[in-house]
Amino acid sequence: MGSSEFQQAKAHSQIDCSQPPLRTWQRRFNDEGKKVAMFTMNMNDMVGFVPVIVKALGLQIEDSRKGLATVYEPLRKWMDNCYRGVPLGGLGAGSIGRSYRGSFQHFQIFPLTYEEKPIVANQFSAFVSRPNGKKYSTVLSAPTVDLLKGIDKAGIRSWDWKLKEENCTYHGLFPRSWTVYDGEPDSEIKITCRQISPFIPHNYKESSFPVAVFTFMVHNSGSTPADVTLLFTWTNSVGGKSELTGNHKNSRMTARDGVHGVLLQHRTADGHPPVTFAIASQETDDVSVTVCPTFAMGPSGSGELTAKAMWDEIKEHGSFISAGAGDATTGAASRPGSSVGAAVAASAAVPAGATRAVSFALAWACPEVKFPTGRTYHRRYTKFHGTDGHAAAEHLAHDALLEHMKWESQIEEWQRPTLQDKTLPDWYPVALFNELYYLNAGGTIWTDGQPPKTNGFAASVSAGEPFLLDNLLSCLSADAFGPPQEASREGVPQVSLPSDGLSTPFRCDESIYNNLKGPKAMAT
């Protein structure tokens, strides 16, 4: 056993993978939560609110004149959504939300931009086959009826959306969550999905990674063996209109260390930098992995594999073994007006009374973070994985599958003393950890510490000189600032201390950039 395998085994022995902690935030899938209540205003309230409205509209007009994105859009209709759970990813590289009902939603990969609406085809699904010929299958999420309206029945609407919500329970404790499917889709199968993101104290490398791992523990309580396939599907989309703009391409990952997967290369809209997603799973002695590099979400007019055909392939065979499903290495670029996805299937034979583990990884790489004013930075994780988005996404997913048990051991060590402290009320540790979600999903940007790539602040620093927060604080004095100004809309945490330290997220006022004295004020 190699050193990496030894560390994984050691970490695994300290973690009960089948059960969530006793102290977590819990919801049943059929729990509608607290609906957002409407409020009313009397005439006095309305009159008193007029100055606020006038001020907000003035700021919006001023931002539009300067070409800046507005902080708040008063006319935008926000989703009435009370289903949010623990988000995915580390710190400062964009985040993807996940609802406690299983949907992937609230994509926040670009500054000041996020897409609330779930992408329906981004799902985990389960297929079970018994020796007597009985087969069971379902998507492992419970989208609302409204969300499925308008979806083509020849596409993902044809999948088996028949999860029994009352059998499913969600447990959240940031940066992890557990979803327990008790008797789904087979009454004698219990599936526990554990979601892990690398948000680790005193770890300033992996904590910057845009990646998450999903480990499924599949237990067969029946008297006969079961063939179980878990399917991970992902759309080549960041939400919003760019999904249908075309020229998006999927390709197989290079298989290494038993890791197989697909890269989804996405060309964004509105001047945003491109994004590459990676979905992957790892083969073990008990698990085999096959992939479908591309399928069309709706009807196909050019011989492409459709979402329905992809689903039927797994339902019939339990893997992508037939020609047309998993044999392609690289799919053709998508056409304008069409949407494409990819899938990874992991299959295991689960004997009666036994448990098997299956892990998937999701990574996204958007090396550049670009603000409306034109400044462009590189994210911190590029210090370790480079600025090639395709290569970075592949390496992130691969490494996460090999290293996630070590990450989880460090998270356990961090959280255990607080969770086991009997002097604290039960709600307190849960709130303490779960409120940290905002450091991930609140729009934090963590750069590589270098100045922006465009003119402006970078002009006052030579290209080879790192931009360090310590130097910034040491060179500032009271007269370095002009008259008080509103804080910059960019809000860039200019972060990188040396590799052994993590900077506190820092919101810079743009006047700092404009009023620093001397061309070498930031030199090291």
Short mmCIF file of C-alpha atoms in Angstrom, two decimals:
data_model
loop_
_atom_site.label_atom_id
_atom_site.label_comp_id
_atom_site.label_asym_id
_atom_site.label_seq_id
_atom_site.Cartn_x
_atom_site.Cartn_y
_atom_site.Cartn_z
CA MET A 1 0.00 0.00 0.00
CA GLY A 2 1.41 3.37 -1.06
CA SER A 3 1.67 6.37 1.25
CA SER A 4 -1.38 8.05 -0.30
CA GLU A 5 -3.48 4.90 0.09
CA PHE A 6 -2.25 4.52 3.68
CA GLN A 7 -3.32 8.07 4.53
CA GLN A 8 -6.72 7.46 2.95
CA ALA A 9 -7.21 4.25 4.92
CA LYS A 10 -6.12 5.91 8.15
CA ALA A 11 -8.50 8.81 7.62
CA HIS A 12 -11.32 6.44 6.68
CA SER A 13 -10.94 4.47 9.91
CA GLN A 14 -11.71 7.60 11.95
CA ILE A 15 -14.91 8.55 10.12
CA ASP A 16 -18.32 6.88 10.28
CA CYS A 17 -19.30 7.30 6.65
CA SER A 18 -22.76 5.77 6.98
CA GLN A 19 -24.25 8.15 9.57
CA PRO A 20 -24.43 11.96 9.84
CA PRO A 21 -23.44 13.57 13.16
CA LEU A 22 -26.09 13.87 15.85
CA ARG A 23 -26.00 17.65 15.67
CA THR A 24 -26.99 18.87 12.18
CA TRP A 25 -29.58 21.05 10.48
CA GLN A 26 -32.25 18.59 9.28
CA ARG A 27 -35.07 18.65 6.75
CA ARG A 28 -37.30 16.07 5.13
CA PHE A 29 -37.67 16.41 1.39
CA ASN A 30 -41.41 16.92 1.81
CA ASP A 31 -40.86 19.76 4.30
CA GLU A 32 -41.90 22.93 2.50
CA GLY A 33 -40.12 25.10 5.07
CA LYS A 34 -41.24 28.62 5.80
CA LYS A 35 -42.69 30.32 2.77
CA VAL A 36 -41.67 33.91 2.20
CA ALA A 37 -44.51 35.97 3.65
CA MET A 38 -45.91 38.94 1.78
CA PHE A 39 -46.03 42.21 3.66
CA THR A 40 -48.25 45.25 3.40
CA MET A 41 -47.53 48.93 3.88
CA ASN A 42 -49.87 51.67 5.03
CA MET A 43 -49.75 55.20 3.64
CA ASN A 44 -47.37 56.47 6.33
CA ASP A 45 -44.98 53.62 5.58
CA MET A 46 -45.06 54.41 1.87
CA VAL A 47 -44.39 58.11 2.43
CA GLY A 48 -41.48 57.34 4.74
CA PHE A 49 -40.04 54.92 2.19
CA VAL A 50 -39.93 57.42 -0.68
CA PRO A 51 -36.46 58.84 0.17
CA VAL A 52 -35.00 55.31 0.21
CA ILE A 53 -36.50 54.56 -3.20
CA VAL A 54 -35.18 57.83 -4.65
CA LYS A 55 -31.68 57.13 -3.25
CA ALA A 56 -31.65 53.58 -4.60
CA LEU A 57 -32.76 54.67 -8.06
CA GLY A 58 -30.11 57.41 -8.08
CA LEU A 59 -27.37 54.90 -7.26
CA GLN A 60 -28.64 52.55 -9.94
CA ILE A 61 -28.60 55.30 -12.57
CA GLU A 62 -25.09 56.34 -11.51
CA ASP A 63 -23.85 52.75 -11.73
CA SER A 64 -25.39 52.32 -15.18
CA ARG A 65 -23.75 55.54 -16.39
CA LYS A 66 -20.35 54.24 -15.22
CA GLY A 67 -20.90 50.84 -16.80
CA LEU A 68 -21.00 49.05 -13.44
CA ALA A 69 -23.30 46.24 -12.46
CA THR A 70 -25.82 47.32 -9.87
CA VAL A 71 -25.60 45.95 -6.33
CA TYR A 72 -29.36 45.49 -6.11
CA GLU A 73 -31.97 45.37 -8.85
CA PRO A 74 -35.28 46.55 -7.35
CA LEU A 75 -37.33 45.41 -10.34
CA ARG A 76 -35.88 41.90 -10.47
CA LYS A 77 -38.18 39.09 -9.43
CA TRP A 78 -36.34 36.89 -6.95
CA MET A 79 -37.08 33.22 -6.51
CA ASP A 80 -39.37 32.28 -3.64
CA ASN A 81 -37.03 29.52 -2.54
CA CYS A 82 -36.73 28.14 0.98
CA TYR A 83 -34.93 24.93 -0.02
CA ARG A 84 -31.30 26.00 0.14
CA GLY A 85 -28.71 23.70 1.67
CA VAL A 86 -24.91 23.58 2.05
CA PRO A 87 -23.13 25.11 -1.01
CA LEU A 88 -20.25 23.51 -2.90
CA GLY A 89 -16.59 24.46 -3.23
CA GLY A 90 -13.82 26.09 -1.25
CA LEU A 91 -13.18 29.76 -0.62
CA GLY A 92 -13.03 32.50 -3.26
CA ALA A 93 -13.31 30.51 -6.51
CA GLY A 94 -17.02 30.80 -7.13
CA SER A 95 -19.71 28.62 -5.63
CA ILE A 96 -22.60 26.38 -6.65
CA GLY A 97 -25.54 26.00 -4.31
CA ARG A 98 -27.43 22.81 -3.57
CA SER A 99 -30.94 22.56 -2.19
CA TYR A 100 -31.91 20.13 0.54
CA ARG A 101 -34.21 18.51 -2.05
CA GLY A 102 -31.24 17.57 -4.25
CA SER A 103 -31.14 20.34 -6.89
CA PHE A 104 -28.01 22.20 -8.00
CA GLN A 105 -28.85 25.92 -8.04
CA HIS A 106 -27.62 29.43 -7.23
CA PHE A 107 -24.58 29.46 -9.52
CA GLN A 108 -22.25 32.26 -8.43
CA ILE A 109 -19.10 31.86 -10.51
CA PHE A 110 -18.71 35.45 -11.75
CA PRO A 111 -18.55 38.65 -9.66
CA LEU A 112 -21.92 40.34 -9.11
CA THR A 113 -23.66 37.65 -11.15
CA TYR A 114 -25.54 34.63 -9.98
CA GLU A 115 -28.25 32.39 -11.36
CA GLU A 116 -30.78 31.26 -8.79
CA LYS A 117 -32.80 28.84 -10.88
CA PRO A 118 -31.88 25.13 -10.64
CA ILE A 119 -30.51 23.43 -13.76
CA VAL A 120 -32.86 20.47 -13.89
CA ALA A 121 -30.59 17.97 -15.67
CA ASN A 122 -27.83 18.33 -13.04
CA GLN A 123 -28.74 15.28 -10.99
CA PHE A 124 -27.77 12.10 -9.24
CA SER A 125 -29.91 9.07 -10.06
CA ALA A 126 -30.06 5.46 -8.82
CA PHE A 127 -30.79 2.20 -10.64
CA VAL A 128 -31.23 -1.16 -8.88
CA SER A 129 -31.56 -4.60 -10.45
CA ARG A 130 -32.40 -7.83 -8.58
CA PRO A 131 -31.76 -11.48 -9.66
CA ASN A 132 -35.53 -12.05 -10.00
CA GLY A 133 -35.61 -9.51 -12.83
CA LYS A 134 -37.14 -6.65 -10.88
CA LYS A 135 -35.68 -3.23 -11.63
CA TYR A 136 -36.04 0.09 -9.84
CA SER A 137 -34.88 3.56 -10.87
CA THR A 138 -35.38 7.18 -9.88
CA VAL A 139 -33.75 10.60 -9.99
CA LEU A 140 -32.50 11.33 -6.46
CA SER A 141 -34.10 14.75 -6.15
CA ALA A 142 -37.56 16.24 -5.83
CA PRO A 143 -38.00 19.24 -8.12
CA THR A 144 -41.18 21.22 -7.82
CA VAL A 145 -43.95 20.73 -10.36
CA ASP A 146 -43.37 24.25 -11.68
CA LEU A 147 -39.71 23.48 -12.34
CA LEU A 148 -40.58 20.53 -14.62
CA LYS A 149 -43.19 22.47 -16.56
CA GLY A 150 -42.20 23.25 -20.12
CA ILE A 151 -39.44 20.61 -20.24
CA ASP A 152 -39.55 18.45 -23.36
CA LYS A 153 -41.03 15.02 -22.62
CA ALA A 154 -38.63 13.55 -25.18
CA GLY A 155 -35.70 14.84 -23.11
CA ILE A 156 -35.06 14.86 -19.38
CA ARG A 157 -38.80 14.89 -18.66
CA SER A 158 -38.69 11.21 -19.75
CA TRP A 159 -36.46 10.28 -16.82
CA ASP A 160 -37.96 8.55 -13.79
CA TRP A 161 -38.97 11.41 -11.48
CA LYS A 162 -40.62 9.22 -8.84
CA LEU A 163 -38.66 9.74 -5.64
CA LYS A 164 -40.80 9.29 -2.52
CA GLU A 165 -40.00 12.49 -0.63
CA GLU A 166 -41.14 11.17 2.76
CA ASN A 167 -38.30 8.61 2.68
CA CYS A 168 -35.55 11.18 2.25
CA THR A 169 -33.83 13.29 4.91
CA TYR A 170 -31.19 16.01 4.56
CA HIS A 171 -28.56 16.86 7.21
CA GLY A 172 -26.44 20.00 6.84
CA LEU A 173 -23.29 20.90 8.74
CA PHE A 174 -21.06 23.18 6.65
CA PRO A 175 -18.86 22.34 4.80
CA ARG A 176 -20.49 18.90 4.60
CA SER A 177 -23.98 17.53 4.21
CA TRP A 178 -25.64 14.12 4.25
CA THR A 179 -28.71 13.03 2.31
CA VAL A 180 -30.30 9.75 3.40
CA TYR A 181 -32.52 7.90 0.90
CA ASP A 182 -34.11 5.17 3.03
CA GLY A 183 -35.74 2.61 0.75
CA GLU A 184 -35.20 4.52 -2.48
CA PRO A 185 -35.59 3.40 -5.17
CA ASP A 186 -35.70 -0.18 -3.82
CA SER A 187 -37.36 -0.67 -0.42
CA GLU A 188 -34.41 -2.84 0.70
CA ILE A 189 -31.73 -0.36 -0.36
CA LYS A 190 -30.51 2.54 1.79
CA ILE A 191 -28.33 5.17 0.14
CA THR A 192 -26.48 7.86 2.08
CA CYS A 193 -24.85 10.63 0.06
CA ARG A 194 -22.14 12.61 1.84
CA GLN A 195 -21.16 15.95 0.25
CA ILE A 196 -17.67 17.27 1.10
CA SER A 197 -16.07 20.59 0.17
CA PRO A 198 -12.44 21.49 1.03
CA PHE A 199 -13.16 24.27 3.52
CA ILE A 200 -10.41 23.43 6.03
CA PRO A 201 -8.93 25.62 8.81
CA HIS A 202 -5.20 26.37 8.46
CA ASN A 203 -5.18 24.79 5.00
CA TYR A 204 -4.48 27.55 2.49
CA LYS A 205 -4.07 25.36 -0.59
CA GLU A 206 -7.02 22.98 -0.90
CA SER A 207 -9.34 25.48 0.78
CA SER A 208 -9.13 27.59 -2.38
CA PHE A 209 -10.18 24.74 -4.69
CA PRO A 210 -13.48 24.92 -6.63
CA VAL A 211 -14.40 21.27 -6.16
CA ALA A 212 -16.72 19.01 -4.17
CA VAL A 213 -16.92 15.25 -3.63
CA PHE A 214 -20.06 13.15 -3.20
CA THR A 215 -19.55 9.79 -1.51
CA PHE A 216 -22.48 7.37 -1.62
CA MET A 217 -22.78 4.52 0.87
CA VAL A 218 -25.12 1.89 -0.59
CA HIS A 219 -26.47 -0.70 1.90
CA ASN A 220 -28.44 -3.75 0.81
CA SER A 221 -30.65 -5.05 3.63
CA GLY A 222 -32.37 -7.59 1.36
CA SER A 223 -31.84 -11.34 1.17
CA THR A 224 -30.60 -11.25 -2.44
CA PRO A 225 -27.71 -9.40 -4.07
CA ALA A 226 -28.39 -6.17 -5.94
CA ASP A 227 -26.68 -4.59 -8.92
CA VAL A 228 -26.66 -0.84 -8.24
CA THR A 229 -25.70 1.94 -10.64
CA LEU A 230 -25.40 5.55 -9.59
CA LEU A 231 -25.54 8.13 -12.37
CA PHE A 232 -24.19 11.69 -12.30
CA THR A 233 -25.47 13.96 -15.07
CA TRP A 234 -24.35 17.53 -15.72
CA THR A 235 -25.36 20.22 -18.20
CA ASN A 236 -22.81 22.28 -20.10
CA SER A 237 -24.16 25.48 -18.56
CA VAL A 238 -23.50 28.10 -15.90
CA GLY A 239 -27.18 29.03 -15.83
CA GLY A 240 -28.70 31.87 -17.78
CA LYS A 241 -28.75 32.48 -21.51
CA SER A 242 -25.28 31.19 -22.44
CA GLU A 243 -26.50 27.56 -22.23
CA LEU A 244 -28.18 27.93 -25.63
CA THR A 245 -25.61 30.10 -27.42
CA GLY A 246 -23.81 27.10 -28.92
CA ASN A 247 -20.14 26.14 -29.42
CA HIS A 248 -19.93 24.32 -26.09
CA LYS A 249 -17.93 21.09 -26.21
CA ASN A 250 -17.56 17.97 -24.04
CA SER A 251 -14.64 15.52 -24.00
CA ARG A 252 -13.39 12.55 -22.00
CA MET A 253 -10.88 13.04 -19.22
CA THR A 254 -7.63 11.14 -19.45
CA ALA A 255 -8.06 8.05 -17.26
CA ARG A 256 -5.55 7.97 -14.39
CA ASP A 257 -5.51 6.07 -11.07
CA GLY A 258 -8.89 4.56 -11.92
CA VAL A 259 -10.50 8.01 -12.31
CA HIS A 260 -12.77 8.40 -15.34
CA GLY A 261 -14.80 11.44 -16.25
CA VAL A 262 -15.86 14.14 -18.69
CA LEU A 263 -14.78 17.76 -19.23
CA LEU A 264 -17.49 20.24 -20.21
CA GLN A 265 -15.99 23.34 -21.84
CA HIS A 266 -18.40 26.27 -21.69
CA ARG A 267 -18.22 29.50 -23.69
CA THR A 268 -19.98 32.12 -21.61
CA ALA A 269 -21.94 35.21 -22.65
CA ASP A 270 -21.81 38.92 -21.72
CA GLY A 271 -18.01 39.04 -21.73
CA HIS A 272 -17.54 36.56 -18.88
CA PRO A 273 -14.45 34.32 -19.04
CA PRO A 274 -14.92 30.68 -20.10
CA VAL A 275 -15.61 27.93 -17.56
CA THR A 276 -14.69 24.24 -17.66
CA PHE A 277 -16.57 21.69 -15.54
CA ALA A 278 -15.33 18.20 -14.72
CA ILE A 279 -17.46 15.31 -13.46
CA ALA A 280 -15.70 12.08 -12.52
CA SER A 281 -15.77 8.88 -10.49
CA GLN A 282 -13.10 6.42 -9.38
CA GLU A 283 -13.00 2.72 -10.07
CA THR A 284 -12.16 0.39 -7.19
CA ASP A 285 -12.16 -3.37 -6.70
CA ASP A 286 -15.93 -3.16 -6.16
CA VAL A 287 -16.88 -0.32 -8.52
CA SER A 288 -16.71 0.00 -12.32
CA VAL A 289 -17.07 3.36 -14.08
CA THR A 290 -18.28 4.21 -17.60
CA VAL A 291 -18.94 7.61 -19.14
CA CYS A 292 -21.17 9.22 -21.74
CA PRO A 293 -19.22 12.25 -23.04
CA THR A 294 -22.21 13.99 -24.57
CA PHE A 295 -25.97 13.80 -25.02
CA ALA A 296 -28.58 16.24 -26.26
CA MET A 297 -31.11 17.56 -23.76
CA GLY A 298 -33.98 17.63 -26.25
CA PRO A 299 -34.83 15.86 -29.50
CA SER A 300 -31.86 15.27 -31.78
CA GLY A 301 -32.03 15.97 -35.47
CA SER A 302 -28.48 14.97 -36.33
CA GLY A 303 -28.09 11.51 -34.85
CA GLU A 304 -26.90 12.71 -31.43
CA LEU A 305 -27.59 10.60 -28.38
CA THR A 306 -30.61 12.07 -26.60
CA ALA A 307 -31.22 12.41 -22.87
CA LYS A 308 -33.93 9.76 -23.15
CA ALA A 309 -31.66 7.31 -24.99
CA MET A 310 -28.89 7.89 -22.44
CA TRP A 311 -31.31 7.14 -19.58
CA ASP A 312 -32.68 4.04 -21.29
CA GLU A 313 -29.14 2.76 -21.83
CA ILE A 314 -28.38 2.85 -18.10
CA LYS A 315 -31.81 1.49 -17.22
CA GLU A 316 -31.32 -1.48 -19.53
CA HIS A 317 -27.60 -2.29 -19.09
CA GLY A 318 -26.48 -0.47 -15.92
CA SER A 319 -23.54 1.09 -17.80
CA PHE A 320 -22.58 2.82 -21.04
CA ILE A 321 -21.49 -0.23 -23.00
CA SER A 322 -23.27 0.04 -26.34
CA ALA A 323 -21.99 1.96 -29.35
CA GLY A 324 -23.24 5.51 -29.40
CA ALA A 325 -23.49 5.93 -25.64
CA GLY A 326 -19.97 5.76 -24.31
CA ASP A 327 -17.69 5.21 -27.27
CA ALA A 328 -17.09 8.81 -28.32
CA THR A 329 -14.01 10.59 -27.02
CA THR A 330 -14.97 14.14 -27.95
CA GLY A 331 -18.43 15.35 -28.86
CA ALA A 332 -19.12 17.91 -31.55
CA ALA A 333 -19.65 21.49 -30.44
CA SER A 334 -23.24 22.24 -29.54
CA ARG A 335 -25.42 24.12 -32.00
CA PRO A 336 -26.98 27.49 -31.17
CA GLY A 337 -30.36 26.93 -29.55
CA SER A 338 -29.45 23.47 -28.26
CA SER A 339 -28.20 22.25 -24.89
CA VAL A 340 -25.83 19.34 -24.22
CA GLY A 341 -24.88 17.37 -21.15
CA ALA A 342 -22.60 14.55 -20.01
CA ALA A 343 -22.91 11.60 -17.65
CA VAL A 344 -20.75 9.36 -15.48
CA ALA A 345 -22.07 6.00 -14.26
CA ALA A 346 -20.58 4.00 -11.38
CA SER A 347 -21.80 0.42 -10.91
CA ALA A 348 -21.35 -2.02 -8.04
CA ALA A 349 -22.63 -5.45 -7.08
CA VAL A 350 -23.88 -5.23 -3.48
CA PRO A 351 -24.28 -8.63 -1.75
CA ALA A 352 -27.10 -9.22 0.70
CA GLY A 353 -26.38 -7.43 3.98
CA ALA A 354 -23.34 -5.63 2.53
CA THR A 355 -22.39 -1.98 1.89
CA ARG A 356 -20.47 -0.47 -1.00
CA ALA A 357 -18.96 3.01 -1.38
CA VAL A 358 -19.08 5.05 -4.60
CA SER A 359 -17.54 8.52 -4.98
CA PHE A 360 -18.05 11.27 -7.56
CA ALA A 361 -16.30 14.61 -7.97
CA LEU A 362 -17.48 17.89 -9.44
CA ALA A 363 -14.93 20.61 -10.26
CA TRP A 364 -15.21 23.90 -12.11
CA ALA A 365 -12.34 26.03 -13.36
CA CYS A 366 -12.70 29.70 -14.23
CA PRO A 367 -9.12 30.93 -13.75
CA GLU A 368 -9.89 34.57 -14.45
CA VAL A 369 -12.17 36.77 -12.39
CA LYS A 370 -13.24 39.79 -14.39
CA PHE A 371 -15.02 42.87 -13.02
CA PRO A 372 -17.26 45.23 -15.01
CA THR A 373 -14.62 47.98 -14.82
CA GLY A 374 -12.25 45.78 -16.85
CA ARG A 375 -9.87 44.62 -14.12
CA THR A 376 -9.02 40.93 -14.38
CA TYR A 377 -7.34 38.80 -11.70
CA HIS A 378 -6.32 35.18 -11.42
CA ARG A 379 -7.89 33.14 -8.64
CA ARG A 380 -5.73 31.70 -5.89
CA TYR A 381 -6.10 28.05 -6.93
CA THR A 382 -4.21 28.88 -10.15
CA LYS A 383 -1.03 29.05 -8.01
CA PHE A 384 -1.33 25.27 -7.68
CA HIS A 385 -3.14 24.19 -10.86
CA GLY A 386 -2.17 26.84 -13.41
CA THR A 387 -4.32 29.06 -15.60
CA ASP A 388 -5.37 26.46 -18.18
CA GLY A 389 -9.00 25.89 -17.24
CA HIS A 390 -9.33 22.51 -18.96
CA ALA A 391 -6.24 21.04 -17.30
CA ALA A 392 -7.12 22.57 -13.93
CA ALA A 393 -10.66 21.14 -13.89
CA GLU A 394 -9.35 17.67 -14.72
CA HIS A 395 -6.64 17.78 -12.05
CA LEU A 396 -9.02 19.18 -9.42
CA ALA A 397 -11.55 16.39 -9.93
CA HIS A 398 -8.85 13.70 -10.04
CA ASP A 399 -7.05 14.89 -6.92
CA ALA A 400 -10.29 15.38 -4.99
CA LEU A 401 -11.26 11.74 -5.48
CA LEU A 402 -7.86 10.62 -4.21
CA GLU A 403 -7.54 13.07 -1.31
CA HIS A 404 -11.02 13.83 0.00
CA MET A 405 -10.83 11.42 2.92
CA LYS A 406 -7.80 13.31 4.20
CA TRP A 407 -9.74 16.59 3.89
CA GLU A 408 -12.64 15.10 5.77
CA SER A 409 -10.41 13.86 8.56
CA GLN A 410 -9.16 17.43 9.03
CA ILE A 411 -12.74 18.76 9.04
CA GLU A 412 -13.70 16.15 11.64
CA GLU A 413 -10.77 17.13 13.84
CA TRP A 414 -11.78 20.80 13.61
CA GLN A 415 -15.48 20.30 14.36
CA ARG A 416 -15.46 17.41 16.83
CA PRO A 417 -14.61 19.36 20.04
CA THR A 418 -17.44 21.82 19.46
CA LEU A 419 -19.97 19.18 18.42
CA GLN A 420 -19.16 17.05 21.46
CA ASP A 421 -19.25 19.94 23.94
CA LYS A 422 -22.23 19.05 26.16
CA THR A 423 -22.25 22.51 27.76
CA LEU A 424 -23.52 24.03 24.51
CA PRO A 425 -27.20 23.94 23.52
CA ASP A 426 -27.88 21.66 20.55
CA TRP A 427 -28.69 24.51 18.19
CA TYR A 428 -25.50 26.46 18.85
CA PRO A 429 -22.81 24.27 17.14
CA VAL A 430 -25.13 23.77 14.17
CA ALA A 431 -25.63 27.51 13.72
CA LEU A 432 -21.95 28.22 14.41
CA PHE A 433 -20.72 26.04 11.54
CA ASN A 434 -23.58 26.53 9.09
CA GLU A 435 -23.34 30.32 9.18
CA LEU A 436 -19.85 29.97 7.69
CA TYR A 437 -21.57 29.17 4.39
CA TYR A 438 -21.50 32.87 3.58
CA LEU A 439 -17.72 32.82 3.21
CA ASN A 440 -18.30 30.44 0.32
CA ALA A 441 -21.61 31.62 -1.18
CA GLY A 442 -21.45 35.32 -0.37
CA GLY A 443 -19.42 36.34 -3.41
CA THR A 444 -15.92 36.08 -1.93
CA ILE A 445 -13.01 36.37 -4.36
CA TRP A 446 -9.57 35.00 -3.43
CA THR A 447 -6.88 36.00 -5.92
CA ASP A 448 -3.37 34.71 -6.48
CA GLY A 449 -1.95 37.90 -4.93
CA GLN A 450 -0.79 39.43 -8.21
CA PRO A 451 -2.01 42.83 -9.44
CA PRO A 452 -4.80 42.98 -12.03
CA LYS A 453 -3.89 42.16 -15.61
CA THR A 454 -5.21 45.46 -17.02
CA ASN A 455 -4.25 49.10 -16.61
CA GLY A 456 -5.14 50.90 -13.42
CA PHE A 457 -3.74 49.69 -10.17
CA ALA A 458 -1.36 47.31 -11.92
CA ALA A 459 0.38 50.28 -13.52
CA SER A 460 1.79 51.30 -10.15
CA VAL A 461 3.40 47.90 -9.61
CA SER A 462 5.87 46.14 -11.83
CA ALA A 463 4.53 42.97 -13.43
CA GLY A 464 6.85 40.69 -11.51
CA GLU A 465 6.08 42.05 -8.07
CA PRO A 466 3.49 40.27 -5.93
CA PHE A 467 0.67 42.26 -4.39
CA LEU A 468 0.65 41.43 -0.69
CA LEU A 469 -1.86 42.62 1.88
CA ASP A 470 0.83 43.24 4.51
CA ASN A 471 2.55 45.69 2.18
CA LEU A 472 -0.70 47.45 1.41
CA LEU A 473 -1.51 47.99 5.07
CA SER A 474 2.00 49.13 5.91
CA CYS A 475 2.11 51.76 3.19
CA LEU A 476 -1.27 53.33 3.79
CA SER A 477 -1.66 56.41 5.95
CA ALA A 478 -4.51 58.76 6.61
CA ASP A 479 -3.51 61.19 3.86
CA ALA A 480 -3.39 58.39 1.29
CA PHE A 481 -7.14 58.74 0.94
CA GLY A 482 -9.04 61.47 -0.78
CA PRO A 483 -12.44 62.64 0.36
CA PRO A 484 -14.68 59.86 1.68
CA GLN A 485 -16.07 57.81 -1.17
CA GLU A 486 -18.47 54.96 -1.53
CA ALA A 487 -16.79 51.56 -1.37
CA SER A 488 -15.84 50.01 -4.70
CA ARG A 489 -18.42 47.74 -6.24
CA GLU A 490 -15.66 45.28 -7.01
CA GLY A 491 -15.00 44.31 -3.41
CA VAL A 492 -11.91 42.31 -4.29
CA PRO A 493 -10.29 40.57 -1.34
CA GLN A 494 -6.70 41.17 -2.44
CA VAL A 495 -5.45 38.15 -0.73
CA SER A 496 -2.37 36.33 -0.79
CA LEU A 497 0.01 36.34 2.01
CA PRO A 498 2.97 34.01 1.58
CA SER A 499 2.03 30.38 1.02
CA ASP A 500 2.07 29.62 4.75
CA GLY A 501 -0.59 32.17 5.63
CA LEU A 502 -4.16 33.04 4.70
CA SER A 503 -5.16 36.65 4.34
CA THR A 504 -8.35 37.88 5.86
CA PRO A 505 -10.89 38.76 3.12
CA PHE A 506 -10.34 42.46 2.50
CA ARG A 507 -12.77 44.89 0.84
CA CYS A 508 -10.77 47.57 -0.91
CA ASP A 509 -12.06 51.06 -1.55
CA GLU A 510 -11.25 52.09 -5.10
CA SER A 511 -9.79 55.32 -3.77
CA ILE A 512 -6.93 53.23 -2.40
CA TYR A 513 -5.99 52.29 -5.94
CA ASN A 514 -6.22 55.84 -7.22
CA ASN A 515 -4.47 57.65 -4.36
CA LEU A 516 -1.52 55.44 -3.46
CA LYS A 517 1.60 57.56 -3.37
CA GLY A 518 4.59 56.66 -5.47
CA PRO A 519 5.11 54.06 -8.16
CA LYS A 520 6.77 51.66 -5.73
CA ALA A 521 4.29 51.95 -2.90
CA MET A 522 3.42 48.25 -3.19
CA ALA A 523 6.85 46.83 -3.88
CA THR A 524 8.14 44.05 -1.68
#
